[in-house]
Short mmCIF file of the C-alpha atoms (twelve columns), coordinates in Angstrom:
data_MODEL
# 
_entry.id   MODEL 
# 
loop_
_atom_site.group_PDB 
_atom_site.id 
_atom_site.type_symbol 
_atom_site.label_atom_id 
_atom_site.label_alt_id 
_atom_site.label_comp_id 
_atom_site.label_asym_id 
_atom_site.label_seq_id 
_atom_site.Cartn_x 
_atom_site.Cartn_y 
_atom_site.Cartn_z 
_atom_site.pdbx_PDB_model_num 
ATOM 1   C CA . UNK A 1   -56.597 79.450  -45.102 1 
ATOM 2   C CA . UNK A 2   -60.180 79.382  -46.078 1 
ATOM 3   C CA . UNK A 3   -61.922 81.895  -48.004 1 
ATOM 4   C CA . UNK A 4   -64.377 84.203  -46.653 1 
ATOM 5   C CA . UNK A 5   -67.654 85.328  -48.427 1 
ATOM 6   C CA . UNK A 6   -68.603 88.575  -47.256 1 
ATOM 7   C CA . UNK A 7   -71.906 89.809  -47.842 1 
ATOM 8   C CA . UNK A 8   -71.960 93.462  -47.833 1 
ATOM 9   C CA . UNK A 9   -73.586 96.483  -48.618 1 
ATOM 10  C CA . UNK A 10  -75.856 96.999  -45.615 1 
ATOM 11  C CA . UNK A 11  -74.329 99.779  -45.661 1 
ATOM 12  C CA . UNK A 12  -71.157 100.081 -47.684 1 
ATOM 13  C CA . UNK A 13  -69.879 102.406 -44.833 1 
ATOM 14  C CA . UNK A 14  -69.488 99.403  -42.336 1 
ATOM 15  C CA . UNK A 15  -68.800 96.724  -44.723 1 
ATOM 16  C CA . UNK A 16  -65.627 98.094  -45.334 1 
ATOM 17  C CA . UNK A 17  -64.745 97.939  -41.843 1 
ATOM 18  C CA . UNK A 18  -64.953 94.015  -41.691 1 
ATOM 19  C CA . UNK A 19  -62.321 93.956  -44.363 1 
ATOM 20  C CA . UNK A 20  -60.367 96.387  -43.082 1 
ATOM 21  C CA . UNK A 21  -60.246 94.256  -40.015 1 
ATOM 22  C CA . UNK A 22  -60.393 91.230  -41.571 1 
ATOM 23  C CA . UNK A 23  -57.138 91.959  -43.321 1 
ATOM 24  C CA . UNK A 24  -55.408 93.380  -40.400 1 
ATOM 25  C CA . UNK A 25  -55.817 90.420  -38.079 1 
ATOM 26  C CA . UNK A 26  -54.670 87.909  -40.326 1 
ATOM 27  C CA . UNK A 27  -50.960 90.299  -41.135 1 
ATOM 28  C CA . UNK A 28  -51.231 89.914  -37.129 1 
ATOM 29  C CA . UNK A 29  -51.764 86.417  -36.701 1 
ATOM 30  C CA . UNK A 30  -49.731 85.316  -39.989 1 
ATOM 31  C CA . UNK A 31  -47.195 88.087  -40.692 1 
ATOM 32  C CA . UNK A 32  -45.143 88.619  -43.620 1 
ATOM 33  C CA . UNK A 33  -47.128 89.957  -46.466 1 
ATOM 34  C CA . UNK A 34  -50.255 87.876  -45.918 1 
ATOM 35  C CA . UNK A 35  -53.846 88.851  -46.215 1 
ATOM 36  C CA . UNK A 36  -57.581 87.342  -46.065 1 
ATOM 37  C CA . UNK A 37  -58.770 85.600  -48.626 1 
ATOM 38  C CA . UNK A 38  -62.157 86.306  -49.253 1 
ATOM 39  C CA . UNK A 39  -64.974 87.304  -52.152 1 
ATOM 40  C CA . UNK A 40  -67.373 90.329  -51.636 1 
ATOM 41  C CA . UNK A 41  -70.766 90.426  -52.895 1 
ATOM 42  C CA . UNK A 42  -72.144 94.263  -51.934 1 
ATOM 43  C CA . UNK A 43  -75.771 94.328  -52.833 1 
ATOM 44  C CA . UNK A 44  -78.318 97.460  -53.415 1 
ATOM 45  C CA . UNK A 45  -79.084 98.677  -49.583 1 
ATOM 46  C CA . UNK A 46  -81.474 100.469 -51.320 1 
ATOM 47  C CA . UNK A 47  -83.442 97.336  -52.498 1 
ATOM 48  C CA . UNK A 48  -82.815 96.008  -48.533 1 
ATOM 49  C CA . UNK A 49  -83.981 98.965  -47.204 1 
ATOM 50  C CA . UNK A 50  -87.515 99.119  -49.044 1 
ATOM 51  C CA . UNK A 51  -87.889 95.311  -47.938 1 
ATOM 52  C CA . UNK A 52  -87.547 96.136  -44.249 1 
ATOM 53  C CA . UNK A 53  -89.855 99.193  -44.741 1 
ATOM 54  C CA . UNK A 54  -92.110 97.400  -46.352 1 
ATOM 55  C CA . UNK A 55  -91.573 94.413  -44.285 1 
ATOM 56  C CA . UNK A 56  -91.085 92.366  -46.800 1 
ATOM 57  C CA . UNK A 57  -88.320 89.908  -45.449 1 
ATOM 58  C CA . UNK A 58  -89.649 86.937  -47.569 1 
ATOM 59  C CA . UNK A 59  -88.172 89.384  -50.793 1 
ATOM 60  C CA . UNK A 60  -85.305 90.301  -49.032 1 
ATOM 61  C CA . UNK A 61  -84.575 87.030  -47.899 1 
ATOM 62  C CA . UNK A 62  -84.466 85.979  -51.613 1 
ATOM 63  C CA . UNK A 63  -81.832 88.857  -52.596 1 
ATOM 64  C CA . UNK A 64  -80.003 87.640  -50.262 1 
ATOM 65  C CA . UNK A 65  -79.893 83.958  -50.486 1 
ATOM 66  C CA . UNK A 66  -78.718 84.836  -54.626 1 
ATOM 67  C CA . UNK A 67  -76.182 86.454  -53.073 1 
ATOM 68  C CA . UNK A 68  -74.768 83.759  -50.920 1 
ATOM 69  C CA . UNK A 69  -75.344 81.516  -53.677 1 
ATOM 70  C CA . UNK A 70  -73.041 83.288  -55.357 1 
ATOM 71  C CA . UNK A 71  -70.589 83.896  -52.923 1 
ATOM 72  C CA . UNK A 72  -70.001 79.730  -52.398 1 
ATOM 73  C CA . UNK A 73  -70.199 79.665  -56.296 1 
ATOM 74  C CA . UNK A 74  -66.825 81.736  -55.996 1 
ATOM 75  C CA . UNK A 75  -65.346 79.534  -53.784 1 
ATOM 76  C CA . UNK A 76  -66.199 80.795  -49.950 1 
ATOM 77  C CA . UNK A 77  -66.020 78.632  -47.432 1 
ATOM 78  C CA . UNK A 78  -68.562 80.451  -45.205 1 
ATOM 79  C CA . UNK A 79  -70.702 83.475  -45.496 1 
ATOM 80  C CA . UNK A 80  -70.033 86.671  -43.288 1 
ATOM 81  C CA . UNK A 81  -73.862 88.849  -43.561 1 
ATOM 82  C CA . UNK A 82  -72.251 91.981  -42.582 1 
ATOM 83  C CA . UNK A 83  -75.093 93.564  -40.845 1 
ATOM 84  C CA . UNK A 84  -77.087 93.118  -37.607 1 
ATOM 85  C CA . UNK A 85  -80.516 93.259  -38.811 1 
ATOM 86  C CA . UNK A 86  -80.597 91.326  -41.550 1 
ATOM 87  C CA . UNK A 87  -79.449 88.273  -39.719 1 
ATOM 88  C CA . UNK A 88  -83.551 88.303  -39.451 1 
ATOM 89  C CA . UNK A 89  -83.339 86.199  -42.228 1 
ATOM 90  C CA . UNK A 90  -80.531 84.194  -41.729 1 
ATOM 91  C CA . UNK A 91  -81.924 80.779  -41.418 1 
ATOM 92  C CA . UNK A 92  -84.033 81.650  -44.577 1 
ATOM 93  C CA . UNK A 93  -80.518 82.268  -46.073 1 
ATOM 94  C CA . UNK A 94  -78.834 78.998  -44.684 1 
ATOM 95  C CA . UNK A 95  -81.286 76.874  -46.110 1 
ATOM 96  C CA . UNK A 96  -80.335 78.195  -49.665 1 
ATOM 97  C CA . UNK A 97  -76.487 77.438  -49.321 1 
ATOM 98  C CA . UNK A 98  -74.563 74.065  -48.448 1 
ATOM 99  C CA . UNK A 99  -71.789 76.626  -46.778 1 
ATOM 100 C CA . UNK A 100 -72.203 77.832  -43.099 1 
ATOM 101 C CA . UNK A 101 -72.796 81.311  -41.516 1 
ATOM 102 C CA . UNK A 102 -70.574 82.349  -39.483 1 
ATOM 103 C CA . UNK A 103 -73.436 84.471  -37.276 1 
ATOM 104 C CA . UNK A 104 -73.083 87.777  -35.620 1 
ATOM 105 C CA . UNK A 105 -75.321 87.280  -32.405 1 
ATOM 106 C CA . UNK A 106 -73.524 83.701  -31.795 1 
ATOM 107 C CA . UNK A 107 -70.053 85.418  -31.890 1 
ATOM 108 C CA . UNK A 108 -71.284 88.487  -30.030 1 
ATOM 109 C CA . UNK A 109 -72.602 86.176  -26.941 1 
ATOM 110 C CA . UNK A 110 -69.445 84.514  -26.766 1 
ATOM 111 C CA . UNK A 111 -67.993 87.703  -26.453 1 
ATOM 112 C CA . UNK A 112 -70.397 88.758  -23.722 1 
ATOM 113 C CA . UNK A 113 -70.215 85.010  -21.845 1 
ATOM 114 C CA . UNK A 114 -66.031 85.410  -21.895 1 
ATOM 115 C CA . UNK A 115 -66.081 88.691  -20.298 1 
ATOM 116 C CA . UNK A 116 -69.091 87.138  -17.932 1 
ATOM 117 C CA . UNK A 117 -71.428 89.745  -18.982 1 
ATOM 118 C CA . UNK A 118 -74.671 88.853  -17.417 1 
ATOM 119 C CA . UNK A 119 -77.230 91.890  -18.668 1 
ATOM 120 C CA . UNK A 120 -76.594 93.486  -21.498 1 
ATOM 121 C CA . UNK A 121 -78.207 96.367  -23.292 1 
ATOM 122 C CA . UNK A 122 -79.112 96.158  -27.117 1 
ATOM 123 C CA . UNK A 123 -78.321 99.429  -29.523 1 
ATOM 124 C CA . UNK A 124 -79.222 98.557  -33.183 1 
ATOM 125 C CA . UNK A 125 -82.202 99.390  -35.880 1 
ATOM 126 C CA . UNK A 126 -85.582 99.354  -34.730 1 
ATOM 127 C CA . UNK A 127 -85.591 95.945  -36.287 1 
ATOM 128 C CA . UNK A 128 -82.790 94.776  -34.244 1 
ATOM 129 C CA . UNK A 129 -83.880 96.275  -30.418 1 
ATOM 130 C CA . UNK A 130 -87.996 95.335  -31.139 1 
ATOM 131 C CA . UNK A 131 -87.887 91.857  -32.793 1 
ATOM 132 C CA . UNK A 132 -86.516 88.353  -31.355 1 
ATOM 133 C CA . UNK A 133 -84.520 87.165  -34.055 1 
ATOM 134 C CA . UNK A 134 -81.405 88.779  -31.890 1 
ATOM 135 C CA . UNK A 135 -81.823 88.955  -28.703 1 
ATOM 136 C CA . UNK A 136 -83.189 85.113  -28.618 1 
ATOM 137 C CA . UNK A 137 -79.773 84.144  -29.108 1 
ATOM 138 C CA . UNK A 138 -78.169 86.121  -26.494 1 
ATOM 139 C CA . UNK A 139 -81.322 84.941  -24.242 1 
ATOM 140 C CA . UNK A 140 -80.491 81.574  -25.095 1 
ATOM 141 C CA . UNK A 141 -77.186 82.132  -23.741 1 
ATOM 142 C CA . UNK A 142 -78.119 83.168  -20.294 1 
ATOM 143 C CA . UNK A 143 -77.711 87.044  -21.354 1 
ATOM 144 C CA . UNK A 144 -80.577 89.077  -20.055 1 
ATOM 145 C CA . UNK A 145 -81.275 91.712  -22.677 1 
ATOM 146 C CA . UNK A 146 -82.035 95.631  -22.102 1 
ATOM 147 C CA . UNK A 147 -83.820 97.863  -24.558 1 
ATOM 148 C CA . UNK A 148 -83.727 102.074 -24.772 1 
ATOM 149 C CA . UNK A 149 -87.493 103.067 -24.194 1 
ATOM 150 C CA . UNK A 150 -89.664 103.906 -27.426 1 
ATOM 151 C CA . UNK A 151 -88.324 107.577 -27.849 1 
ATOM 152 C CA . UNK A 152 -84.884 106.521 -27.652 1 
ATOM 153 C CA . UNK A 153 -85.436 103.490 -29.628 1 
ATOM 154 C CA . UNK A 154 -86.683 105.888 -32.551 1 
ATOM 155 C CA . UNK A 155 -83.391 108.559 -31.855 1 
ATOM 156 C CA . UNK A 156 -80.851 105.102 -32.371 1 
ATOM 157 C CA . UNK A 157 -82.481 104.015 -35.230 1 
ATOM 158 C CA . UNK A 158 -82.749 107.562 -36.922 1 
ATOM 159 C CA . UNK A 159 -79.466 108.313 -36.620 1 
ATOM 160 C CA . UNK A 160 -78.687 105.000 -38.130 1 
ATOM 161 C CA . UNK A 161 -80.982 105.299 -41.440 1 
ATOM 162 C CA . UNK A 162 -80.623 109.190 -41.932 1 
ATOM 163 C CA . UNK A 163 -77.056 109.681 -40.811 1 
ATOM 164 C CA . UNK A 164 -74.399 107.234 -40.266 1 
ATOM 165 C CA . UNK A 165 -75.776 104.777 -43.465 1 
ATOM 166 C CA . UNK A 166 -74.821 107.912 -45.891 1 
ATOM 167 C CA . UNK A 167 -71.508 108.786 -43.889 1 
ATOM 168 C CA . UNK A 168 -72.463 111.190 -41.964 1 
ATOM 169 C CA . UNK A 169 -71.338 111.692 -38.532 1 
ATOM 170 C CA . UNK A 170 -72.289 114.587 -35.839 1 
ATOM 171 C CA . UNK A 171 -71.413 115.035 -32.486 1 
ATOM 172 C CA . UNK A 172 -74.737 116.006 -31.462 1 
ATOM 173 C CA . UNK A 173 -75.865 112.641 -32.475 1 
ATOM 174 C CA . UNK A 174 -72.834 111.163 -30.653 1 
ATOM 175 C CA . UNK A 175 -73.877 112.807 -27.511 1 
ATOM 176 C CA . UNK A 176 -77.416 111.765 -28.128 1 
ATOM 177 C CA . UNK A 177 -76.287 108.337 -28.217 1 
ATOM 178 C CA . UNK A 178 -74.332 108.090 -24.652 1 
ATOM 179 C CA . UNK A 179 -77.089 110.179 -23.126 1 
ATOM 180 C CA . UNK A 180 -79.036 106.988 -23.738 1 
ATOM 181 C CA . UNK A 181 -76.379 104.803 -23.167 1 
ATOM 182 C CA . UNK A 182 -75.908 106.221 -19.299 1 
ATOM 183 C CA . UNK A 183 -79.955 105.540 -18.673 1 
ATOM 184 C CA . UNK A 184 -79.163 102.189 -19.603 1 
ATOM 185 C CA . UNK A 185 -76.575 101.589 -17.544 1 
ATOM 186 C CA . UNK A 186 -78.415 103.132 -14.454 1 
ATOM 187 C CA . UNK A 187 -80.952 100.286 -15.659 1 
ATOM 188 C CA . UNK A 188 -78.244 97.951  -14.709 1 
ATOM 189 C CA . UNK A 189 -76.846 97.196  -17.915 1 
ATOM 190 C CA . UNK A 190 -73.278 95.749  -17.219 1 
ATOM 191 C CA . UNK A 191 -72.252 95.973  -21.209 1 
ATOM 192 C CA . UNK A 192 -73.542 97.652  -24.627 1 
ATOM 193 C CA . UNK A 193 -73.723 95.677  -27.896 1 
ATOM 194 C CA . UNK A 194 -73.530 98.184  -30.361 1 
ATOM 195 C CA . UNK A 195 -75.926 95.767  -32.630 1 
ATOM 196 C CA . UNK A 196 -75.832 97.795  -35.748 1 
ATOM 197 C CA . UNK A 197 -72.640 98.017  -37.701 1 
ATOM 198 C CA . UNK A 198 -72.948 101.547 -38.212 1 
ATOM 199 C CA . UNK A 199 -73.069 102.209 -34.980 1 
ATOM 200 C CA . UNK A 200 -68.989 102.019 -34.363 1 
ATOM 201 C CA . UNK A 201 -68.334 104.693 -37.194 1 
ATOM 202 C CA . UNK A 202 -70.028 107.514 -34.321 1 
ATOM 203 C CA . UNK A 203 -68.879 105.995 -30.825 1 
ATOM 204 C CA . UNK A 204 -66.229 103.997 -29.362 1 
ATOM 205 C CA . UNK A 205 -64.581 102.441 -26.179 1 
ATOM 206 C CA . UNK A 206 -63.089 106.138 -25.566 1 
ATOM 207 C CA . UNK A 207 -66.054 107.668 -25.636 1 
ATOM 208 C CA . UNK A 208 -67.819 106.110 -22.507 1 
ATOM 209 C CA . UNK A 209 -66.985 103.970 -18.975 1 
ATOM 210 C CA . UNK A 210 -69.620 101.355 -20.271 1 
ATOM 211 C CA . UNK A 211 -68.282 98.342  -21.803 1 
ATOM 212 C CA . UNK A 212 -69.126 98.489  -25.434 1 
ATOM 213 C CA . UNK A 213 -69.483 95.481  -27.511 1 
ATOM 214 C CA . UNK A 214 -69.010 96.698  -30.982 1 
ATOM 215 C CA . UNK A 215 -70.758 93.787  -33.084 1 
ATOM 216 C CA . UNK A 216 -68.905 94.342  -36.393 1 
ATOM 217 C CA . UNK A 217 -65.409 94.144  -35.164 1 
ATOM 218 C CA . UNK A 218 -66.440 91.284  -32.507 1 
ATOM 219 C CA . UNK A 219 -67.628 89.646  -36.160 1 
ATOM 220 C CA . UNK A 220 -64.891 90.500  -38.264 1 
ATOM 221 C CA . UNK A 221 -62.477 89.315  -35.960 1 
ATOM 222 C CA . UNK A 222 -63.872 86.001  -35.375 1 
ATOM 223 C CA . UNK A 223 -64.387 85.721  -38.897 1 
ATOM 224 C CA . UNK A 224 -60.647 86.345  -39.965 1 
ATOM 225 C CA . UNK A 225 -59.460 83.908  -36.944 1 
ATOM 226 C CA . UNK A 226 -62.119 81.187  -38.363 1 
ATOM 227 C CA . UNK A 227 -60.172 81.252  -41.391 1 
ATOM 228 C CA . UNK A 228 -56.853 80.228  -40.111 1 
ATOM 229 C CA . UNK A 229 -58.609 77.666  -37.925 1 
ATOM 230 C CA . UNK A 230 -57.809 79.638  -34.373 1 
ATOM 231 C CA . UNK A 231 -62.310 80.140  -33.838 1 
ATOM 232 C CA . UNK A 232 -63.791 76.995  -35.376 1 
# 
């Protein structure tokens, strides 16, 4: 079994989802009283956070990269970034470590091409929806890629920031968020990434008729399988 560096903290609130499921797909695969082997470096989201404000990626790209360095340091075989966005700076990151990353959009468009998911909608920061960093790789994958207008844009990514990053969860904000899931789908979206990894701690496959591609347990998943050699 390899060892998997997770590098969390962006927010703590999802990152311990991916070892949650981390964990619980390898007692699947392996039984008995096994469990993941992996090393977790959480960093400040606060630091993060006033980087992407700022837009300051070169700094946060440098947090980061320590990070990783330290994660292969302690023996990881590859890096998990758990978080959407800041896979803005993963490349900057990769150059930094002799270890792969195992990347969220690349696992996510596999997902999308298995279940033949042409045209997809996008759900994630501002950072995520606006920029190409993301949807380049699901482009590059013959997935067309739908955005929420700019109001709704700026509702997703509130509710990200100001609510589910400190734990909180309403159902107004729930509701907000299939509202605009519906107008995408009437835009012909066949499937919804949920590109932030907050984003499955308010809504999931229950909740809606849309597909939902929830990006942190699509990564998780893939990650935990990696390490038993069943997703190389």
């Amino acid at each position: 079994m390899q060892t998997i560096g997770l590098l969390g903290g962006m927010s703590w609130e999802s990152t311990v989802t991916y070892y949650q499921v981390i964990n619980r797909i390898i007692k699947k695969q392996l039984g008995g009283l096994h469990s993941a082997k992996c090393v977790l470096y959480s960093v400040d989201f606060q630091e993060i956070e006033s980087c992407q404000a700022n837009g300051d990626w070169e700094q946060s790209a440098k947090i980061l990269t320590k990070a990783a360095q330290n994660l292969e340091k302690a023996g990881a075989d590859f890096i998990v970034i758990c978080t959407n966005t800041m896979h803005k700076v993963a490349s900057q990151i990769q150059a930094g470590i002799a270890i792969p990353i195992h990347h969220i959009a690349e696992m996510t468009a596999k997902q999308l091409q298995h279940k033949k998911i042409k045209r997809v909608a996008l759900l994630g920061t501002k950072y995520t929806m606006e920029q190409d960093f993301y949807k380049n790789v699901l482009i590059k994958n013959g997935i067309e890629v739908l955005i929420p207008d700019e109001e709704e844009r700026t509702c997703v990514n509130d509710i990200i920031y100001h609510e589910l990053c400190l734990g909180v969860i309403k159902s107004e904000s729930k509701q907000q968020y299939l509202r605009i899931i519906d107008h995408l789908v009437k835009q012909g979206a066949e499937g919804i990434i949920l590109g932030c990894t907050e984003i499955g701690l308010l809504i999931n496959q229950t909740d809606t008729n849309a597909p939902l591609f929830d990006t942190s347990l699509i990564h998780a998943t893939s990650a935990a399988l990696r390490a038993i050699g069943l997703n190389e």
